[in-house]
Amino acid sequence: MTTPTIELKPTSSPLSDADREAILASPGFGRHFTDHMVIIKWTDGRGWHDGQLVPYGPLSMDPATNVLHYAQEIFEGLKAYRQPDGTVATFRPEMNAKRFQSSARRLGMPELPVETFIEACDLLVQQDEAWVPSHGGEESLYLRPFMIATEIGLGVRPANEYLFIVIASPAGAYFAGGVKPVSIWLSEDRVRAVPGGVGDAKTGGNYAASLLAQAEAAAKGCDQVAYLDAVEHKWVEELGGMNLYFVYGAASDQKPKIVTPTLTGSLLAGITRDSLLSVARDLGYESEEARVSIDQWRRDSENGTLTEVFACGTAAVITPVGTVKSKSTEWQQSEGKPGEVTLKLREALLDIQRGVSEDKHGWMHRLG
Ligand SMILES: *Cc1c(COP(=O)(O)O)cnc(C)c1O
């Protein structure tokens, strides 16, 4: 694999300090973008080339560009956090870089070298550092690296040209109004991913496939959809864009245990999910991966052994689950309130990311 250089061609007219500060006062999620983006091309026979940091702006595309028709696309999501000493650090970017490679392989796309992925993210954060919020709290600069097939033509095969792009967006709390439990619609018939499919690749198609169920959930008054496995419609997999955790024993005198569904191939291997397996142990909890059935979820919730459930992912960090509904049933998890273990894990992970507690796993990637 060739490692391209990235040429810096910054804008001469970035947004004014006052306008940027107005955005940073209430950034929302994914609504505003920084002054720059990084673009790297890939061409068959040449590999990665023409890396550039350029002003953020529209792409011009032929209407027959491959990705617009056949969705050969992958993406990532990671965050840069302001550290107490004023510098900036990203959280486990090499994990995103490696997952980007594995998504690329699954979608028949070229792999970007890990160091190029990280360098592209670093250069963008350094250039647009003023966009990294510095009021503490949960705010961050969300980075969205992605790759699209740019060959022109309607032939169906892996394209021979691609663009890798990184854009950045300041992010406040993902769910407005703080840590409020989300309600979950259990999708008993629509599935997100199938065995042998692309459920373990971070590709836009998985999201496209989830939107109708998401709209149906919203019509039932629910915030998010929980998907079951596609074969038995029995095993809990994940939400449309977040992994799930089940907390056992927080109400008894035993050690709490957190359990997350096993990576069966149709789940996305979340980096937050992976990190929490370790953070839980740091806090003296047990953590494990296991299959969890929908009957077990309901039964253990009702008999009180399953004390909390939460969802996790880069964008929202950790979000407690409150009400669970499906066509046939409905129950309240943790009386609809955020649980103690959920909140402790959330604080512990955020403290590492914000640099206020020791980074003993070496997860933070500090930018110079
Ligand atoms: C990105 C994503 C997640 C969460 O992964 P993180 O690395 O923790 O952000 C979970 N599920 C799906 C489907 C995703 O696309």
mmCIF file of C-alpha atoms and ligand atoms in Angstrom:
data_model
loop_
_atom_site.group_PDB
_atom_site.id
_atom_site.type_symbol
_atom_site.label_atom_id
_atom_site.label_comp_id
_atom_site.label_asym_id
_atom_site.label_seq_id
_atom_site.Cartn_x
_atom_site.Cartn_y
_atom_site.Cartn_z
ATOM 1 C CA MET A 1 0.000 0.000 0.000
ATOM 2 C CA THR A 2 1.275 3.445 -0.892
ATOM 3 C CA THR A 3 1.099 6.137 1.770
ATOM 4 C CA PRO A 4 0.266 9.418 0.033
ATOM 5 C CA THR A 5 1.327 12.832 1.272
ATOM 6 C CA ILE A 6 -1.381 15.359 2.101
ATOM 7 C CA GLU A 7 -0.791 18.841 0.746
ATOM 8 C CA LEU A 8 -2.135 21.765 2.813
ATOM 9 C CA LYS A 9 -4.237 24.260 0.841
ATOM 10 C CA PRO A 10 -6.199 26.070 3.541
ATOM 11 C CA THR A 11 -8.857 28.690 2.900
ATOM 12 C CA SER A 12 -7.979 32.376 3.006
ATOM 13 C CA SER A 13 -11.452 33.168 4.377
ATOM 14 C CA PRO A 14 -12.328 30.944 7.348
ATOM 15 C CA LEU A 15 -15.502 31.689 9.285
ATOM 16 C CA SER A 16 -15.066 34.679 11.612
ATOM 17 C CA ASP A 17 -14.310 34.024 15.282
ATOM 18 C CA ALA A 18 -17.673 35.523 16.236
ATOM 19 C CA ASP A 19 -19.646 33.302 13.837
ATOM 20 C CA ARG A 20 -17.739 30.203 14.914
ATOM 21 C CA GLU A 21 -18.278 30.990 18.593
ATOM 22 C CA ALA A 22 -22.001 31.452 17.934
ATOM 23 C CA ILE A 23 -22.115 27.933 16.438
ATOM 24 C CA LEU A 24 -20.028 26.457 19.254
ATOM 25 C CA ALA A 25 -22.407 27.931 21.833
ATOM 26 C CA SER A 26 -25.021 25.395 20.689
ATOM 27 C CA PRO A 27 -23.587 23.055 18.066
ATOM 28 C CA GLY A 28 -26.251 20.319 18.059
ATOM 29 C CA PHE A 29 -25.090 17.213 16.216
ATOM 30 C CA GLY A 30 -23.930 17.077 12.596
ATOM 31 C CA ARG A 31 -25.448 20.410 11.650
ATOM 32 C CA HIS A 32 -22.382 22.619 11.203
ATOM 33 C CA PHE A 33 -19.063 21.825 9.578
ATOM 34 C CA THR A 34 -15.596 23.283 10.019
ATOM 35 C CA ASP A 35 -13.642 25.342 7.490
ATOM 36 C CA HIS A 36 -11.735 22.454 5.890
ATOM 37 C CA MET A 37 -11.838 18.889 4.692
ATOM 38 C CA VAL A 38 -9.232 16.354 3.627
ATOM 39 C CA ILE A 39 -9.597 14.535 0.319
ATOM 40 C CA ILE A 40 -7.451 11.682 -1.021
ATOM 41 C CA LYS A 41 -8.020 9.955 -4.355
ATOM 42 C CA TRP A 42 -7.551 6.342 -5.255
ATOM 43 C CA THR A 43 -7.237 5.136 -8.813
ATOM 44 C CA ASP A 44 -6.753 1.564 -9.966
ATOM 45 C CA GLY A 45 -3.121 1.037 -10.934
ATOM 46 C CA ARG A 46 -1.989 4.155 -9.080
ATOM 47 C CA GLY A 47 -3.255 3.642 -5.558
ATOM 48 C CA TRP A 48 -3.750 6.559 -3.162
ATOM 49 C CA HIS A 49 -2.693 9.923 -4.526
ATOM 50 C CA ASP A 50 -3.387 13.657 -4.540
ATOM 51 C CA GLY A 51 -4.033 13.979 -0.819
ATOM 52 C CA GLN A 52 -5.123 17.535 -0.013
ATOM 53 C CA LEU A 53 -6.489 19.574 2.848
ATOM 54 C CA VAL A 54 -8.818 22.061 1.168
ATOM 55 C CA PRO A 55 -11.649 24.463 2.090
ATOM 56 C CA TYR A 56 -14.852 22.635 3.050
ATOM 57 C CA GLY A 57 -17.272 22.718 0.146
ATOM 58 C CA PRO A 58 -19.520 20.853 -2.267
ATOM 59 C CA LEU A 59 -18.326 17.978 -4.442
ATOM 60 C CA SER A 60 -19.169 18.109 -8.087
ATOM 61 C CA MET A 61 -20.255 14.758 -9.477
ATOM 62 C CA ASP A 62 -21.395 13.252 -12.706
ATOM 63 C CA PRO A 63 -24.968 11.930 -12.263
ATOM 64 C CA ALA A 64 -23.717 8.480 -13.284
ATOM 65 C CA THR A 65 -21.148 8.358 -10.476
ATOM 66 C CA ASN A 66 -21.190 4.819 -9.143
ATOM 67 C CA VAL A 67 -21.883 5.522 -5.457
ATOM 68 C CA LEU A 68 -25.111 7.375 -6.301
ATOM 69 C CA HIS A 69 -26.552 4.197 -7.784
ATOM 70 C CA TYR A 70 -25.037 1.207 -6.030
ATOM 71 C CA ALA A 71 -24.085 2.672 -2.637
ATOM 72 C CA GLN A 72 -20.477 1.526 -2.577
ATOM 73 C CA GLU A 73 -19.706 3.649 0.470
ATOM 74 C CA ILE A 74 -18.237 3.261 3.958
ATOM 75 C CA PHE A 75 -17.764 5.659 6.841
ATOM 76 C CA GLU A 76 -16.367 6.137 10.316
ATOM 77 C CA GLY A 77 -17.093 8.330 13.307
ATOM 78 C CA LEU A 78 -14.641 9.435 15.994
ATOM 79 C CA LYS A 79 -14.211 12.397 18.290
ATOM 80 C CA ALA A 80 -11.515 14.896 19.216
ATOM 81 C CA TYR A 81 -11.721 16.208 22.781
ATOM 82 C CA ARG A 82 -10.168 19.283 24.352
ATOM 83 C CA GLN A 83 -7.792 18.209 27.139
ATOM 84 C CA PRO A 84 -7.344 20.072 30.446
ATOM 85 C CA ASP A 85 -4.012 21.542 29.264
ATOM 86 C CA GLY A 86 -5.704 23.039 26.201
ATOM 87 C CA THR A 87 -4.346 20.503 23.706
ATOM 88 C CA VAL A 88 -6.582 18.150 21.711
ATOM 89 C CA ALA A 89 -6.698 14.355 21.598
ATOM 90 C CA THR A 90 -8.702 11.839 19.605
ATOM 91 C CA PHE A 91 -10.042 8.605 21.094
ATOM 92 C CA ARG A 92 -8.622 5.308 19.736
ATOM 93 C CA PRO A 93 -8.290 6.479 16.104
ATOM 94 C CA GLU A 94 -6.319 3.368 15.104
ATOM 95 C CA MET A 95 -9.405 1.279 15.944
ATOM 96 C CA ASN A 96 -11.454 3.391 13.522
ATOM 97 C CA ALA A 97 -8.686 3.122 10.924
ATOM 98 C CA LYS A 98 -8.651 -0.672 11.192
ATOM 99 C CA ARG A 99 -12.426 -0.944 11.112
ATOM 100 C CA PHE A 100 -12.397 1.316 8.033
ATOM 101 C CA GLN A 101 -10.061 -1.204 6.390
ATOM 102 C CA SER A 102 -12.301 -4.102 7.280
ATOM 103 C CA SER A 103 -15.399 -2.258 6.013
ATOM 104 C CA ALA A 104 -13.475 -1.488 2.801
ATOM 105 C CA ARG A 105 -12.618 -5.167 2.287
ATOM 106 C CA ARG A 106 -16.262 -6.186 2.745
ATOM 107 C CA LEU A 107 -17.473 -3.566 0.252
ATOM 108 C CA GLY A 108 -14.819 -4.450 -2.344
ATOM 109 C CA MET A 109 -13.030 -1.124 -1.856
ATOM 110 C CA PRO A 110 -9.314 -0.330 -1.502
ATOM 111 C CA GLU A 111 -7.867 -0.203 2.015
ATOM 112 C CA LEU A 112 -6.481 3.093 3.250
ATOM 113 C CA PRO A 113 -3.265 2.667 5.288
ATOM 114 C CA VAL A 114 -3.919 3.106 9.026
ATOM 115 C CA GLU A 115 -1.287 5.844 9.276
ATOM 116 C CA THR A 116 -2.864 7.795 6.405
ATOM 117 C CA PHE A 117 -6.302 7.607 8.030
ATOM 118 C CA ILE A 118 -4.875 8.933 11.294
ATOM 119 C CA GLU A 119 -2.776 11.585 9.569
ATOM 120 C CA ALA A 120 -5.798 12.870 7.630
ATOM 121 C CA CYS A 121 -7.813 13.161 10.863
ATOM 122 C CA ASP A 122 -4.896 14.809 12.692
ATOM 123 C CA LEU A 123 -4.296 17.380 9.947
ATOM 124 C CA LEU A 124 -7.947 18.359 9.840
ATOM 125 C CA VAL A 125 -8.184 18.692 13.633
ATOM 126 C CA GLN A 126 -4.958 20.710 13.749
ATOM 127 C CA GLN A 127 -6.083 23.023 10.973
ATOM 128 C CA ASP A 128 -9.546 23.538 12.484
ATOM 129 C CA GLU A 129 -8.491 23.337 16.117
ATOM 130 C CA ALA A 130 -10.467 26.442 17.014
ATOM 131 C CA TRP A 131 -13.577 24.339 16.294
ATOM 132 C CA VAL A 132 -12.843 21.887 19.096
ATOM 133 C CA PRO A 133 -15.169 23.023 21.894
ATOM 134 C CA SER A 134 -13.401 23.996 25.091
ATOM 135 C CA HIS A 135 -16.147 24.421 27.662
ATOM 136 C CA GLY A 136 -15.472 20.967 29.129
ATOM 137 C CA GLY A 137 -18.593 18.858 29.420
ATOM 138 C CA GLU A 138 -19.318 16.330 26.714
ATOM 139 C CA GLU A 139 -18.624 18.560 23.793
ATOM 140 C CA SER A 140 -16.210 17.471 21.115
ATOM 141 C CA LEU A 141 -15.316 17.753 17.465
ATOM 142 C CA TYR A 142 -16.895 14.820 15.636
ATOM 143 C CA LEU A 143 -14.847 13.532 12.708
ATOM 144 C CA ARG A 144 -16.544 11.785 9.812
ATOM 145 C CA PRO A 145 -14.110 9.985 7.501
ATOM 146 C CA PHE A 146 -15.798 8.268 4.552
ATOM 147 C CA MET A 147 -15.050 6.717 1.183
ATOM 148 C CA ILE A 148 -17.174 6.683 -1.971
ATOM 149 C CA ALA A 149 -16.937 4.997 -5.363
ATOM 150 C CA THR A 150 -16.442 7.776 -7.926
ATOM 151 C CA GLU A 151 -16.077 5.878 -11.182
ATOM 152 C CA ILE A 152 -18.588 7.105 -13.737
ATOM 153 C CA GLY A 153 -20.851 4.505 -15.281
ATOM 154 C CA LEU A 154 -23.714 2.193 -14.471
ATOM 155 C CA GLY A 155 -21.809 -1.080 -14.740
ATOM 156 C CA VAL A 156 -22.136 -3.187 -11.606
ATOM 157 C CA ARG A 157 -18.704 -4.126 -10.209
ATOM 158 C CA PRO A 158 -16.262 -2.655 -7.733
ATOM 159 C CA ALA A 159 -15.336 0.808 -9.017
ATOM 160 C CA ASN A 160 -11.848 1.666 -10.228
ATOM 161 C CA GLU A 161 -11.836 5.136 -8.612
ATOM 162 C CA TYR A 162 -12.624 6.304 -5.090
ATOM 163 C CA LEU A 163 -12.473 9.377 -2.894
ATOM 164 C CA PHE A 164 -11.577 9.258 0.786
ATOM 165 C CA ILE A 165 -12.806 12.374 2.587
ATOM 166 C CA VAL A 166 -12.742 13.575 6.182
ATOM 167 C CA ILE A 167 -15.095 16.288 7.383
ATOM 168 C CA ALA A 168 -15.560 17.568 10.944
ATOM 169 C CA SER A 169 -18.527 18.851 12.894
ATOM 170 C CA PRO A 170 -18.662 20.308 16.403
ATOM 171 C CA ALA A 171 -20.890 18.195 18.620
ATOM 172 C CA GLY A 172 -22.832 19.021 21.748
ATOM 173 C CA ALA A 173 -24.702 16.322 23.636
ATOM 174 C CA TYR A 174 -26.225 13.930 21.085
ATOM 175 C CA PHE A 175 -29.560 13.658 22.845
ATOM 176 C CA ALA A 176 -30.644 17.164 23.742
ATOM 177 C CA GLY A 177 -31.603 17.652 27.364
ATOM 178 C CA GLY A 178 -28.931 15.473 28.990
ATOM 179 C CA VAL A 179 -28.892 11.818 29.996
ATOM 180 C CA LYS A 180 -32.524 10.937 29.548
ATOM 181 C CA PRO A 181 -33.545 7.322 28.921
ATOM 182 C CA VAL A 182 -34.568 6.515 25.365
ATOM 183 C CA SER A 183 -37.579 4.393 24.520
ATOM 184 C CA ILE A 184 -36.976 1.381 22.332
ATOM 185 C CA TRP A 185 -39.135 -0.222 19.672
ATOM 186 C CA LEU A 186 -38.333 -3.914 19.351
ATOM 187 C CA SER A 187 -38.529 -4.738 15.694
ATOM 188 C CA GLU A 188 -39.952 -8.242 15.465
ATOM 189 C CA ASP A 189 -40.181 -8.402 11.676
ATOM 190 C CA ARG A 190 -37.829 -5.884 10.074
ATOM 191 C CA VAL A 191 -34.158 -6.758 10.352
ATOM 192 C CA ARG A 192 -31.052 -4.609 10.039
ATOM 193 C CA ALA A 193 -28.531 -7.174 8.892
ATOM 194 C CA VAL A 194 -28.316 -10.819 7.908
ATOM 195 C CA PRO A 195 -25.687 -13.543 8.380
ATOM 196 C CA GLY A 196 -23.172 -13.227 5.572
ATOM 197 C CA GLY A 197 -24.352 -9.671 4.850
ATOM 198 C CA VAL A 198 -22.757 -6.325 5.656
ATOM 199 C CA GLY A 199 -24.002 -5.793 9.219
ATOM 200 C CA ASP A 200 -20.448 -5.757 10.539
ATOM 201 C CA ALA A 201 -19.310 -3.135 8.001
ATOM 202 C CA LYS A 202 -19.905 0.541 8.641
ATOM 203 C CA THR A 203 -21.695 1.289 5.395
ATOM 204 C CA GLY A 204 -24.493 3.714 4.605
ATOM 205 C CA GLY A 205 -26.663 0.943 3.181
ATOM 206 C CA ASN A 206 -27.248 -0.461 6.662
ATOM 207 C CA TYR A 207 -28.616 2.901 7.684
ATOM 208 C CA ALA A 208 -30.783 3.201 4.572
ATOM 209 C CA ALA A 209 -32.222 -0.219 5.403
ATOM 210 C CA SER A 210 -33.064 0.910 8.940
ATOM 211 C CA LEU A 211 -34.895 4.154 8.184
ATOM 212 C CA LEU A 212 -38.376 2.745 7.648
ATOM 213 C CA ALA A 213 -38.241 0.830 10.940
ATOM 214 C CA GLN A 214 -36.949 4.019 12.580
ATOM 215 C CA ALA A 215 -39.923 5.961 11.202
ATOM 216 C CA GLU A 216 -42.311 3.214 12.382
ATOM 217 C CA ALA A 217 -40.744 3.364 15.836
ATOM 218 C CA ALA A 218 -41.194 7.120 15.926
ATOM 219 C CA ALA A 219 -44.866 6.643 14.971
ATOM 220 C CA LYS A 220 -45.220 4.346 18.010
ATOM 221 C CA GLY A 221 -43.676 7.031 20.195
ATOM 222 C CA CYS A 222 -40.251 5.359 20.452
ATOM 223 C CA ASP A 223 -36.834 6.975 20.005
ATOM 224 C CA GLN A 224 -34.809 4.046 18.675
ATOM 225 C CA VAL A 225 -35.224 0.579 17.157
ATOM 226 C CA ALA A 226 -33.653 -2.550 18.626
ATOM 227 C CA TYR A 227 -33.013 -5.226 16.018
ATOM 228 C CA LEU A 228 -33.187 -8.964 16.509
ATOM 229 C CA ASP A 229 -31.242 -11.570 14.557
ATOM 230 C CA ALA A 230 -32.568 -12.228 11.061
ATOM 231 C CA VAL A 231 -32.878 -16.019 11.336
ATOM 232 C CA GLU A 232 -34.678 -16.810 14.591
ATOM 233 C CA HIS A 233 -35.950 -13.280 15.372
ATOM 234 C CA LYS A 234 -34.967 -14.064 18.908
ATOM 235 C CA TRP A 235 -31.487 -12.773 19.717
ATOM 236 C CA VAL A 236 -30.989 -9.119 20.510
ATOM 237 C CA GLU A 237 -28.394 -7.548 18.213
ATOM 238 C CA GLU A 238 -28.133 -3.760 18.432
ATOM 239 C CA LEU A 239 -29.846 -0.462 17.696
ATOM 240 C CA GLY A 240 -29.629 1.148 14.248
ATOM 241 C CA GLY A 241 -26.378 2.892 15.153
ATOM 242 C CA MET A 242 -25.512 1.874 18.724
ATOM 243 C CA ASN A 243 -24.579 -1.307 20.558
ATOM 244 C CA LEU A 244 -26.479 -2.530 23.628
ATOM 245 C CA TYR A 245 -25.411 -3.457 27.147
ATOM 246 C CA PHE A 246 -27.381 -5.298 29.841
ATOM 247 C CA VAL A 247 -26.499 -4.643 33.492
ATOM 248 C CA TYR A 248 -27.055 -7.474 35.961
ATOM 249 C CA GLY A 249 -26.997 -7.435 39.747
ATOM 250 C CA ALA A 250 -26.683 -3.725 40.447
ATOM 251 C CA ALA A 251 -29.492 -3.993 43.015
ATOM 252 C CA SER A 252 -28.009 -6.978 44.893
ATOM 253 C CA ASP A 253 -24.843 -7.279 46.944
ATOM 254 C CA GLN A 254 -22.966 -9.147 44.204
ATOM 255 C CA LYS A 255 -20.607 -7.432 41.806
ATOM 256 C CA PRO A 256 -22.544 -5.857 38.932
ATOM 257 C CA LYS A 257 -21.962 -7.549 35.574
ATOM 258 C CA ILE A 258 -22.413 -5.924 32.190
ATOM 259 C CA VAL A 259 -23.244 -8.117 29.207
ATOM 260 C CA THR A 260 -23.191 -7.136 25.540
ATOM 261 C CA PRO A 261 -24.375 -9.261 22.594
ATOM 262 C CA THR A 262 -21.642 -11.404 21.028
ATOM 263 C CA LEU A 263 -20.258 -10.227 17.680
ATOM 264 C CA THR A 264 -21.965 -12.745 15.423
ATOM 265 C CA GLY A 265 -21.053 -11.073 12.117
ATOM 266 C CA SER A 266 -24.313 -9.174 11.738
ATOM 267 C CA LEU A 267 -23.437 -6.666 14.478
ATOM 268 C CA LEU A 268 -21.160 -3.695 14.140
ATOM 269 C CA ALA A 269 -18.137 -4.001 16.429
ATOM 270 C CA GLY A 270 -18.426 -0.669 18.226
ATOM 271 C CA ILE A 271 -15.314 0.915 19.677
ATOM 272 C CA THR A 272 -17.368 2.271 22.578
ATOM 273 C CA ARG A 273 -18.656 -1.278 23.144
ATOM 274 C CA ASP A 274 -15.110 -2.625 23.165
ATOM 275 C CA SER A 275 -13.845 0.146 25.467
ATOM 276 C CA LEU A 276 -16.620 -0.458 28.000
ATOM 277 C CA LEU A 277 -15.619 -4.116 28.419
ATOM 278 C CA SER A 278 -12.370 -2.720 29.911
ATOM 279 C CA VAL A 279 -13.789 0.348 31.681
ATOM 280 C CA ALA A 280 -16.268 -1.915 33.508
ATOM 281 C CA ARG A 281 -13.405 -4.067 34.815
ATOM 282 C CA ASP A 282 -11.533 -0.916 35.882
ATOM 283 C CA LEU A 283 -14.572 0.000 37.987
ATOM 284 C CA GLY A 284 -14.664 -3.448 39.604
ATOM 285 C CA TYR A 285 -17.583 -4.775 37.572
ATOM 286 C CA GLU A 286 -17.568 -7.947 35.545
ATOM 287 C CA SER A 287 -18.064 -7.678 31.817
ATOM 288 C CA GLU A 288 -18.786 -10.292 29.193
ATOM 289 C CA GLU A 289 -20.047 -10.941 25.686
ATOM 290 C CA ALA A 290 -22.968 -13.367 25.398
ATOM 291 C CA ARG A 291 -26.075 -13.973 23.339
ATOM 292 C CA VAL A 292 -29.138 -12.366 24.931
ATOM 293 C CA SER A 293 -32.615 -13.378 23.793
ATOM 294 C CA ILE A 294 -35.599 -11.110 23.790
ATOM 295 C CA ASP A 295 -37.371 -13.469 26.231
ATOM 296 C CA GLN A 296 -34.421 -13.279 28.602
ATOM 297 C CA TRP A 297 -34.421 -9.472 28.397
ATOM 298 C CA ARG A 298 -38.067 -9.285 29.343
ATOM 299 C CA ARG A 299 -37.986 -12.046 31.980
ATOM 300 C CA ASP A 300 -34.847 -10.754 33.731
ATOM 301 C CA SER A 301 -36.149 -7.230 33.625
ATOM 302 C CA GLU A 302 -39.407 -8.332 35.230
ATOM 303 C CA ASN A 303 -37.773 -10.552 37.873
ATOM 304 C CA GLY A 304 -35.420 -7.720 38.799
ATOM 305 C CA THR A 305 -32.069 -9.403 38.034
ATOM 306 C CA LEU A 306 -31.517 -7.251 34.935
ATOM 307 C CA THR A 307 -31.293 -3.875 36.598
ATOM 308 C CA GLU A 308 -30.275 -1.529 33.759
ATOM 309 C CA VAL A 309 -29.943 -1.476 29.978
ATOM 310 C CA PHE A 310 -28.051 1.087 27.955
ATOM 311 C CA ALA A 311 -26.979 1.816 24.395
ATOM 312 C CA CYS A 312 -23.491 3.007 23.446
ATOM 313 C CA GLY A 313 -21.677 4.540 20.499
ATOM 314 C CA THR A 314 -19.300 7.384 19.688
ATOM 315 C CA ALA A 315 -21.991 9.946 18.929
ATOM 316 C CA ALA A 316 -24.124 9.483 22.053
ATOM 317 C CA VAL A 317 -21.462 7.851 24.318
ATOM 318 C CA ILE A 318 -23.886 6.005 26.658
ATOM 319 C CA THR A 319 -27.646 6.394 26.696
ATOM 320 C CA PRO A 320 -29.905 4.604 29.185
ATOM 321 C CA VAL A 321 -32.835 2.578 27.886
ATOM 322 C CA GLY A 322 -36.210 3.252 29.518
ATOM 323 C CA THR A 323 -39.392 1.902 27.988
ATOM 324 C CA VAL A 324 -39.250 -1.144 25.689
ATOM 325 C CA LYS A 325 -42.178 -1.749 23.331
ATOM 326 C CA SER A 326 -43.042 -4.205 20.592
ATOM 327 C CA LYS A 327 -46.211 -5.262 18.764
ATOM 328 C CA SER A 328 -47.018 -7.756 21.487
ATOM 329 C CA THR A 329 -45.611 -6.302 24.676
ATOM 330 C CA GLU A 330 -44.326 -3.313 26.605
ATOM 331 C CA TRP A 331 -42.289 -2.938 29.793
ATOM 332 C CA GLN A 332 -40.346 -0.345 31.731
ATOM 333 C CA GLN A 333 -36.648 -0.837 32.323
ATOM 334 C CA SER A 334 -35.224 0.636 35.573
ATOM 335 C CA GLU A 335 -38.487 2.528 36.177
ATOM 336 C CA GLY A 336 -37.534 4.680 33.201
ATOM 337 C CA LYS A 337 -34.648 6.297 35.103
ATOM 338 C CA PRO A 338 -30.909 6.192 34.253
ATOM 339 C CA GLY A 339 -29.262 3.471 36.352
ATOM 340 C CA GLU A 340 -26.303 3.915 38.659
ATOM 341 C CA VAL A 341 -23.949 1.568 36.790
ATOM 342 C CA THR A 342 -24.900 3.186 33.479
ATOM 343 C CA LEU A 343 -24.067 6.642 34.806
ATOM 344 C CA LYS A 344 -20.803 5.512 36.425
ATOM 345 C CA LEU A 345 -19.595 3.896 33.208
ATOM 346 C CA ARG A 346 -20.579 6.990 31.279
ATOM 347 C CA GLU A 347 -18.648 9.297 33.596
ATOM 348 C CA ALA A 348 -15.623 6.994 33.647
ATOM 349 C CA LEU A 349 -15.428 6.787 29.855
ATOM 350 C CA LEU A 350 -16.018 10.511 29.362
ATOM 351 C CA ASP A 351 -13.370 11.310 31.986
ATOM 352 C CA ILE A 352 -10.789 9.348 30.000
ATOM 353 C CA GLN A 353 -11.859 11.069 26.782
ATOM 354 C CA ARG A 354 -11.789 14.549 28.344
ATOM 355 C CA GLY A 355 -8.390 13.795 29.838
ATOM 356 C CA VAL A 356 -9.462 14.270 33.453
ATOM 357 C CA SER A 357 -8.689 10.711 34.510
ATOM 358 C CA GLU A 358 -5.665 8.553 33.824
ATOM 359 C CA ASP A 359 -5.505 7.011 30.350
ATOM 360 C CA LYS A 360 -4.256 3.662 31.572
ATOM 361 C CA HIS A 361 -5.161 1.763 28.413
ATOM 362 C CA GLY A 362 -3.292 4.227 26.175
ATOM 363 C CA TRP A 363 -6.440 5.133 24.251
ATOM 364 C CA MET A 364 -5.913 8.850 23.764
ATOM 365 C CA HIS A 365 -4.051 10.002 20.663
ATOM 366 C CA ARG A 366 -2.600 13.405 21.508
ATOM 367 C CA LEU A 367 -2.139 15.947 18.774
ATOM 368 C CA GLY A 368 1.007 18.020 19.080
HETATM 369 C C1 LIG B 1 -20.930 3.121 14.412
HETATM 370 C C2 LIG B 1 -21.928 2.133 14.874
HETATM 371 C C3 LIG B 1 -21.984 1.681 16.210
HETATM 372 C C4 LIG B 1 -21.134 2.246 17.311
HETATM 373 O O1 LIG B 1 -19.774 2.117 17.089
HETATM 374 P P1 LIG B 1 -18.731 3.070 17.842
HETATM 375 O O2 LIG B 1 -17.426 2.666 17.292
HETATM 376 O O3 LIG B 1 -18.873 2.786 19.289
HETATM 377 O O4 LIG B 1 -19.125 4.461 17.528
HETATM 378 C C5 LIG B 1 -22.895 0.688 16.525
HETATM 379 N N1 LIG B 1 -23.714 0.177 15.592
HETATM 380 C C6 LIG B 1 -23.702 0.595 14.317
HETATM 381 C C7 LIG B 1 -24.630 -0.014 13.342
HETATM 382 C C8 LIG B 1 -22.804 1.588 13.910
HETATM 383 O O5 LIG B 1 -22.802 1.993 12.636
#
